[in-house]
PDB file of N, CA and C in Angstrom:
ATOM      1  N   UNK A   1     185.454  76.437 137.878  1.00  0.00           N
ATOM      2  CA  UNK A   1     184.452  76.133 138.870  1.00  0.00           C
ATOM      3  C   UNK A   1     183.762  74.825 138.474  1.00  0.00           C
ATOM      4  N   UNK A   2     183.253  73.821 139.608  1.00  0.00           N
ATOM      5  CA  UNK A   2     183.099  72.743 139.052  1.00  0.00           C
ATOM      6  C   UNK A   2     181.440  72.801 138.952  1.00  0.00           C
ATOM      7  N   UNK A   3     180.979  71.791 137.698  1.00  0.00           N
ATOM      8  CA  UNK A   3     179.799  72.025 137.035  1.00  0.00           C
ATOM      9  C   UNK A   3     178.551  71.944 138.528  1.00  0.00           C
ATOM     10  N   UNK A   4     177.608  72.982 138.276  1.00  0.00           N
ATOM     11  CA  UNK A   4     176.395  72.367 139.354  1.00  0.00           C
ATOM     12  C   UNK A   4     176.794  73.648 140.198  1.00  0.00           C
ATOM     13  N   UNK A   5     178.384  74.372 140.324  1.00  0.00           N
ATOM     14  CA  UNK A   5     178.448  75.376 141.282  1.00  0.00           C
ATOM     15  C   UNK A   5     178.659  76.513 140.680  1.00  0.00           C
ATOM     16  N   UNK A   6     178.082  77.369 141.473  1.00  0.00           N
ATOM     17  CA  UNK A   6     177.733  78.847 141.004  1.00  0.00           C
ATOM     18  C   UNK A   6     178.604  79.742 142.203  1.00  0.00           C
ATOM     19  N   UNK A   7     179.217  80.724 141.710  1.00  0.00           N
ATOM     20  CA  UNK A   7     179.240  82.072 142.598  1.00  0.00           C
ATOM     21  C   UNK A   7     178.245  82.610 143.500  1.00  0.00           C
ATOM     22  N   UNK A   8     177.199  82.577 142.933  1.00  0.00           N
ATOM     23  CA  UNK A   8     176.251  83.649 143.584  1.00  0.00           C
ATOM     24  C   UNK A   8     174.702  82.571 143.642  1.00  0.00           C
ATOM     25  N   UNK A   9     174.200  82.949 145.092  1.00  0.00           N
ATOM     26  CA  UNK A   9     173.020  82.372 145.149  1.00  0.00           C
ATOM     27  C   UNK A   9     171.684  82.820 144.209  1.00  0.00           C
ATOM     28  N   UNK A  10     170.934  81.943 143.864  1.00  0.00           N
ATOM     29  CA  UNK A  10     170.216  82.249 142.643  1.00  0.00           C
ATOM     30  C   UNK A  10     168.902  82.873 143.727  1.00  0.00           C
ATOM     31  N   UNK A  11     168.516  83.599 142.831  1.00  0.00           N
ATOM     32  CA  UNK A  11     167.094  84.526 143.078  1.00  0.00           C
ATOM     33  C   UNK A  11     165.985  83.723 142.797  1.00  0.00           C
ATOM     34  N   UNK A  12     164.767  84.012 142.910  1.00  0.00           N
ATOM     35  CA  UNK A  12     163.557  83.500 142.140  1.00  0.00           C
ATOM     36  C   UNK A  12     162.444  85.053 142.480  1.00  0.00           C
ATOM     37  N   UNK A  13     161.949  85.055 141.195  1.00  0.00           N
ATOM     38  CA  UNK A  13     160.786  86.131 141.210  1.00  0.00           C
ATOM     39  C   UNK A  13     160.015  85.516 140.069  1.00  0.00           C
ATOM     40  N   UNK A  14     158.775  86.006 140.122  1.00  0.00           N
ATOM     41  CA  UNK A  14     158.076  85.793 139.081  1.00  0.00           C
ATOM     42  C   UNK A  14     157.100  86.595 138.514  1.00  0.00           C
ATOM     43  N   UNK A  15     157.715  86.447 136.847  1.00  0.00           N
ATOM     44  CA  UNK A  15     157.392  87.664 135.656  1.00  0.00           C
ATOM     45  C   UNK A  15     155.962  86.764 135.506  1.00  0.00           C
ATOM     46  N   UNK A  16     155.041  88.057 134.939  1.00  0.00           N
ATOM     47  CA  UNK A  16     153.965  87.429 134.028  1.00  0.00           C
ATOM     48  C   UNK A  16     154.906  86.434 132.762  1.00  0.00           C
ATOM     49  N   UNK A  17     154.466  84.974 132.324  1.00  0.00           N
ATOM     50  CA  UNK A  17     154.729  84.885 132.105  1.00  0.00           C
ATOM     51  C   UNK A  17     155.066  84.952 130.189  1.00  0.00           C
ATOM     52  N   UNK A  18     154.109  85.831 129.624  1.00  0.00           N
ATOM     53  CA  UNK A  18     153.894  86.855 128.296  1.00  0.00           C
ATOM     54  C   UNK A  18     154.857  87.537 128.732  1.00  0.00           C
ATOM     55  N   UNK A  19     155.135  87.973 129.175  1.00  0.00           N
ATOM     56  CA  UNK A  19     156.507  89.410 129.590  1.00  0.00           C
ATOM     57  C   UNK A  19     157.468  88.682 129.513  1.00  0.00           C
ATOM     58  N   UNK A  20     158.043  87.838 130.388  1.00  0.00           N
ATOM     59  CA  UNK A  20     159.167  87.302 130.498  1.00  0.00           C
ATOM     60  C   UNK A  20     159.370  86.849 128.971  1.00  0.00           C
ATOM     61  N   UNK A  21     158.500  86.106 128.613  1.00  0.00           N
ATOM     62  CA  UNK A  21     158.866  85.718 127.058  1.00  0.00           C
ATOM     63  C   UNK A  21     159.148  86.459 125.865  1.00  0.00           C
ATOM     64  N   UNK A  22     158.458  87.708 126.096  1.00  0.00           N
ATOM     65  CA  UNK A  22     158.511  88.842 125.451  1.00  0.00           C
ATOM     66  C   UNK A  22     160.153  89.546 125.422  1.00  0.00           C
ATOM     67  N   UNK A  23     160.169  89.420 127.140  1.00  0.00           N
ATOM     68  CA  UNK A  23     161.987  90.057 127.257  1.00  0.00           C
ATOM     69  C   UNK A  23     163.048  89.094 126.726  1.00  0.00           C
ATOM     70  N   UNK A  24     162.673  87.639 126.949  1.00  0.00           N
ATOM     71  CA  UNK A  24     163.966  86.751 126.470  1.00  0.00           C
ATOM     72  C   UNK A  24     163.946  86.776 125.258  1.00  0.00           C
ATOM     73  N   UNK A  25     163.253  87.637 124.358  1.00  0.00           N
ATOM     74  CA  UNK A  25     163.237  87.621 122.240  1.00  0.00           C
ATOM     75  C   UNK A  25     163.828  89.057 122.910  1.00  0.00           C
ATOM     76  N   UNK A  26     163.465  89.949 123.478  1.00  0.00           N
ATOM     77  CA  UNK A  26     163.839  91.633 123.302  1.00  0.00           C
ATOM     78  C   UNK A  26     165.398  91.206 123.172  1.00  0.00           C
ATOM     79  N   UNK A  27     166.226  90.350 124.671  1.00  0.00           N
ATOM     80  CA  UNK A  27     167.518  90.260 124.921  1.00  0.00           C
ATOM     81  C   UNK A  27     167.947  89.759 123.896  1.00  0.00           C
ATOM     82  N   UNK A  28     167.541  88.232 123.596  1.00  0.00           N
ATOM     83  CA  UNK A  28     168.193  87.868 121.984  1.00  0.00           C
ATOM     84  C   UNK A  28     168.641  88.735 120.982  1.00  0.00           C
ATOM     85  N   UNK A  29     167.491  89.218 121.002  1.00  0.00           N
ATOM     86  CA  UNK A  29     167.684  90.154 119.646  1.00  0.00           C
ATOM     87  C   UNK A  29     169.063  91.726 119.934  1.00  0.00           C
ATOM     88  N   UNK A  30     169.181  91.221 121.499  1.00  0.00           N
ATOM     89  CA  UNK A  30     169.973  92.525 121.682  1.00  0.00           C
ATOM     90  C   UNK A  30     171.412  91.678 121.776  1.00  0.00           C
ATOM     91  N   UNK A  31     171.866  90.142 121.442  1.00  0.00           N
ATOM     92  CA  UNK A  31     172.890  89.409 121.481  1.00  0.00           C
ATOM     93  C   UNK A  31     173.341  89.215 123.104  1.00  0.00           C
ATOM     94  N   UNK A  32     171.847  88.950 123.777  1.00  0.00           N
ATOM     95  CA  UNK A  32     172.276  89.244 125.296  1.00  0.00           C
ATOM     96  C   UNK A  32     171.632  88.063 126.147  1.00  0.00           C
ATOM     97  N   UNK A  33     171.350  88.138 126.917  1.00  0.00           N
ATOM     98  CA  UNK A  33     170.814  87.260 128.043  1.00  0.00           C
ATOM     99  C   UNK A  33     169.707  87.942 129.569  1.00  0.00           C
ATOM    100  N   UNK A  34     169.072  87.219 129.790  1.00  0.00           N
ATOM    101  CA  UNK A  34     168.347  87.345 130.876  1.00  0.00           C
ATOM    102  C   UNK A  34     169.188  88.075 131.970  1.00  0.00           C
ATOM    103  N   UNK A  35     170.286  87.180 132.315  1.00  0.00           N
ATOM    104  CA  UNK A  35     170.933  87.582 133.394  1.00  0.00           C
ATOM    105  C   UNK A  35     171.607  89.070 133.799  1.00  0.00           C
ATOM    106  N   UNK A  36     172.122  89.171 132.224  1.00  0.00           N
ATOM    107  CA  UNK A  36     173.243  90.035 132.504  1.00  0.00           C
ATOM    108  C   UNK A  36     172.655  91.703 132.014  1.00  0.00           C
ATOM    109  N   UNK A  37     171.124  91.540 131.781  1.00  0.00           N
ATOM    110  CA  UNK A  37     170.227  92.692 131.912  1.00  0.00           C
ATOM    111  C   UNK A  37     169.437  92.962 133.099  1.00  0.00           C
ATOM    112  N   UNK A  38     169.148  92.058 133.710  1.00  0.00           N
ATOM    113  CA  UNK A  38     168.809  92.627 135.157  1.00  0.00           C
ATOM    114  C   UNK A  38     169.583  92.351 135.776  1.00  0.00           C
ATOM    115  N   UNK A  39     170.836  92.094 135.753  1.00  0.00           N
ATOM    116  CA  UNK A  39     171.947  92.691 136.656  1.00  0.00           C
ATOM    117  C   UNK A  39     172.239  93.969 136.541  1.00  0.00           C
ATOM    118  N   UNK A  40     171.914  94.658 134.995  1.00  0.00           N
ATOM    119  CA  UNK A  40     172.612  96.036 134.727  1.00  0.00           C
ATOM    120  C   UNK A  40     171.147  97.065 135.357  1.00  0.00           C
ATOM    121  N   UNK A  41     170.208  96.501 135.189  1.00  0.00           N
ATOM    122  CA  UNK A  41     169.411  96.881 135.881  1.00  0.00           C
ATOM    123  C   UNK A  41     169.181  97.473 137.294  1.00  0.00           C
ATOM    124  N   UNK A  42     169.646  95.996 138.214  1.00  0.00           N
ATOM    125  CA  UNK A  42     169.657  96.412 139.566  1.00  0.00           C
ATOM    126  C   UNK A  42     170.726  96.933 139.854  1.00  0.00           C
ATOM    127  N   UNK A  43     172.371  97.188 139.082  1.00  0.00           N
ATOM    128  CA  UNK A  43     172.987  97.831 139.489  1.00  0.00           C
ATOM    129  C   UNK A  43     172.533  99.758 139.644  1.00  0.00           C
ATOM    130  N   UNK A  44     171.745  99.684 138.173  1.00  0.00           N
ATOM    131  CA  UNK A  44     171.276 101.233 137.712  1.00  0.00           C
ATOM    132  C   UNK A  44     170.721 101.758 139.050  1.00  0.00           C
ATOM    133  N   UNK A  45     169.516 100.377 139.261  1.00  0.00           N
ATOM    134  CA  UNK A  45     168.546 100.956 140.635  1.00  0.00           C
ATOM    135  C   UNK A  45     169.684 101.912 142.156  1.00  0.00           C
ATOM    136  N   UNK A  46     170.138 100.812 142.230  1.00  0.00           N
ATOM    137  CA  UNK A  46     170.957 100.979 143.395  1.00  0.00           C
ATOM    138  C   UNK A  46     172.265 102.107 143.763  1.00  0.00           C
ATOM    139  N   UNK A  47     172.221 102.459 142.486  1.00  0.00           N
ATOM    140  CA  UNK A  47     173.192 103.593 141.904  1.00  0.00           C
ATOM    141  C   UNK A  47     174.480 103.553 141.640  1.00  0.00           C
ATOM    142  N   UNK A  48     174.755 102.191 141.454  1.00  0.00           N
ATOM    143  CA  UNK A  48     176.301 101.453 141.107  1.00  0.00           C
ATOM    144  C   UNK A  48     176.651 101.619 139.577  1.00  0.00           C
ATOM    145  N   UNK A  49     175.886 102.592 138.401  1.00  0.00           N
ATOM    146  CA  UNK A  49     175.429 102.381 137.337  1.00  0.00           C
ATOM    147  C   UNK A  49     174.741 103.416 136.942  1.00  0.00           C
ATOM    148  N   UNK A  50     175.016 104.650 136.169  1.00  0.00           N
ATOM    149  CA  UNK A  50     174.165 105.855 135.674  1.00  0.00           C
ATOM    150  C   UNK A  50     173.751 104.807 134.457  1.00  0.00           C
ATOM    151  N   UNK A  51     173.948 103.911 133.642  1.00  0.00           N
ATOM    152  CA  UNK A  51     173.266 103.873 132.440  1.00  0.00           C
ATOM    153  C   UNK A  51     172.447 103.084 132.837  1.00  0.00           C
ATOM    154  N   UNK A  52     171.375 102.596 131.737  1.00  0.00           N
ATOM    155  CA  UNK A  52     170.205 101.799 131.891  1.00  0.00           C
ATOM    156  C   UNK A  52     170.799 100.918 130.175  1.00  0.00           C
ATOM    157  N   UNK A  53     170.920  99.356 130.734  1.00  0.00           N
ATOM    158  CA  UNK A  53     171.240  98.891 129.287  1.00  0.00           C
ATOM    159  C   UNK A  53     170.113  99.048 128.130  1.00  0.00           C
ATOM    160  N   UNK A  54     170.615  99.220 127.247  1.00  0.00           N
ATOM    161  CA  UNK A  54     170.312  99.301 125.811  1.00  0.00           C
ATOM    162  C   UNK A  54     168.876  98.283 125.683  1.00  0.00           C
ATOM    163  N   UNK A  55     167.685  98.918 125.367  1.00  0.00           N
ATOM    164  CA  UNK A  55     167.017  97.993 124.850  1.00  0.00           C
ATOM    165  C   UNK A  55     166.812  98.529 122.923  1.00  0.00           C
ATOM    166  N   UNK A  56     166.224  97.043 122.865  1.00  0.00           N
ATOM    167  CA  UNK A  56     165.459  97.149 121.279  1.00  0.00           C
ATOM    168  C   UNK A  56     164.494  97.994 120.435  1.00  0.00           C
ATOM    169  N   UNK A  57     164.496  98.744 119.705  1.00  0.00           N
ATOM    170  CA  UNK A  57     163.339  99.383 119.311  1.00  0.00           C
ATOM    171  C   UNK A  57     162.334  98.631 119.514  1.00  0.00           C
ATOM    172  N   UNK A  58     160.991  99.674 119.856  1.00  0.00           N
ATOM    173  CA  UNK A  58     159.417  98.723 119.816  1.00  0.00           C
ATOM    174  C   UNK A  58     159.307  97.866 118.372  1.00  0.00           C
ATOM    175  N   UNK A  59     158.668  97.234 118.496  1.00  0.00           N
ATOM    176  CA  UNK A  59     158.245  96.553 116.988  1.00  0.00           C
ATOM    177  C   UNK A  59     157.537  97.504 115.636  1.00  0.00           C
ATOM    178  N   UNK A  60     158.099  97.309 114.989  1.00  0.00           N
ATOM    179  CA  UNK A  60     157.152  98.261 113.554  1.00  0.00           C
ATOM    180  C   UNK A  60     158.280  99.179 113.408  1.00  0.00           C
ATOM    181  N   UNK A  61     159.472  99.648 114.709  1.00  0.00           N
ATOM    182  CA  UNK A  61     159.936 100.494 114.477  1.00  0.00           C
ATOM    183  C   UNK A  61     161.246 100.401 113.944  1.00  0.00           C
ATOM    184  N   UNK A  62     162.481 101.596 114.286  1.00  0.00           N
ATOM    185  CA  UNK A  62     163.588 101.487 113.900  1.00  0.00           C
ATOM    186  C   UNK A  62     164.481 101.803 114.711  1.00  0.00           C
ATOM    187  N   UNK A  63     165.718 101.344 114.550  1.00  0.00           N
ATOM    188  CA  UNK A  63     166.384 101.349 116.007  1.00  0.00           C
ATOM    189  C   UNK A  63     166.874 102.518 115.643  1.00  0.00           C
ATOM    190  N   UNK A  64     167.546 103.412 116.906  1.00  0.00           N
ATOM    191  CA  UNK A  64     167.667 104.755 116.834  1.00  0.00           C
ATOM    192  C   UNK A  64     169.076 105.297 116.948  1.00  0.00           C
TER     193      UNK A  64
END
């Protein structure tokens, strides 16, 4: 696909922006990305998807 073009038309919403920053370290840390967690997301919503992806333990804690 040539650079500048995308598949899919892009969204816009807007996170507080403490949250959003908060989730793009949660995803990192999960070896992941913005995108491809609220995609698994809105698939869950919509029912295309029984799981809910994997998040990170809270902080202080241990992953389970």
């Amino acid at each position: 696909m040539p650079a500048g073009v995308h598949r899919r038309k892009a969204r816009t919403f807007r996170p507080d922006p403490a949250v959003y920053e908060r989730a793009q370290e949660a995803v990192a840390s999960m070896d992941s990305d913005m995108n491809t967690y609220i995609n698994a997301f809105l698939e869950w919503l919509v029912h295309d998807s029984d799981a809910l992806p994997e998040r990170p333990a809270k902080a202080g804690q241990a992953s389970a």
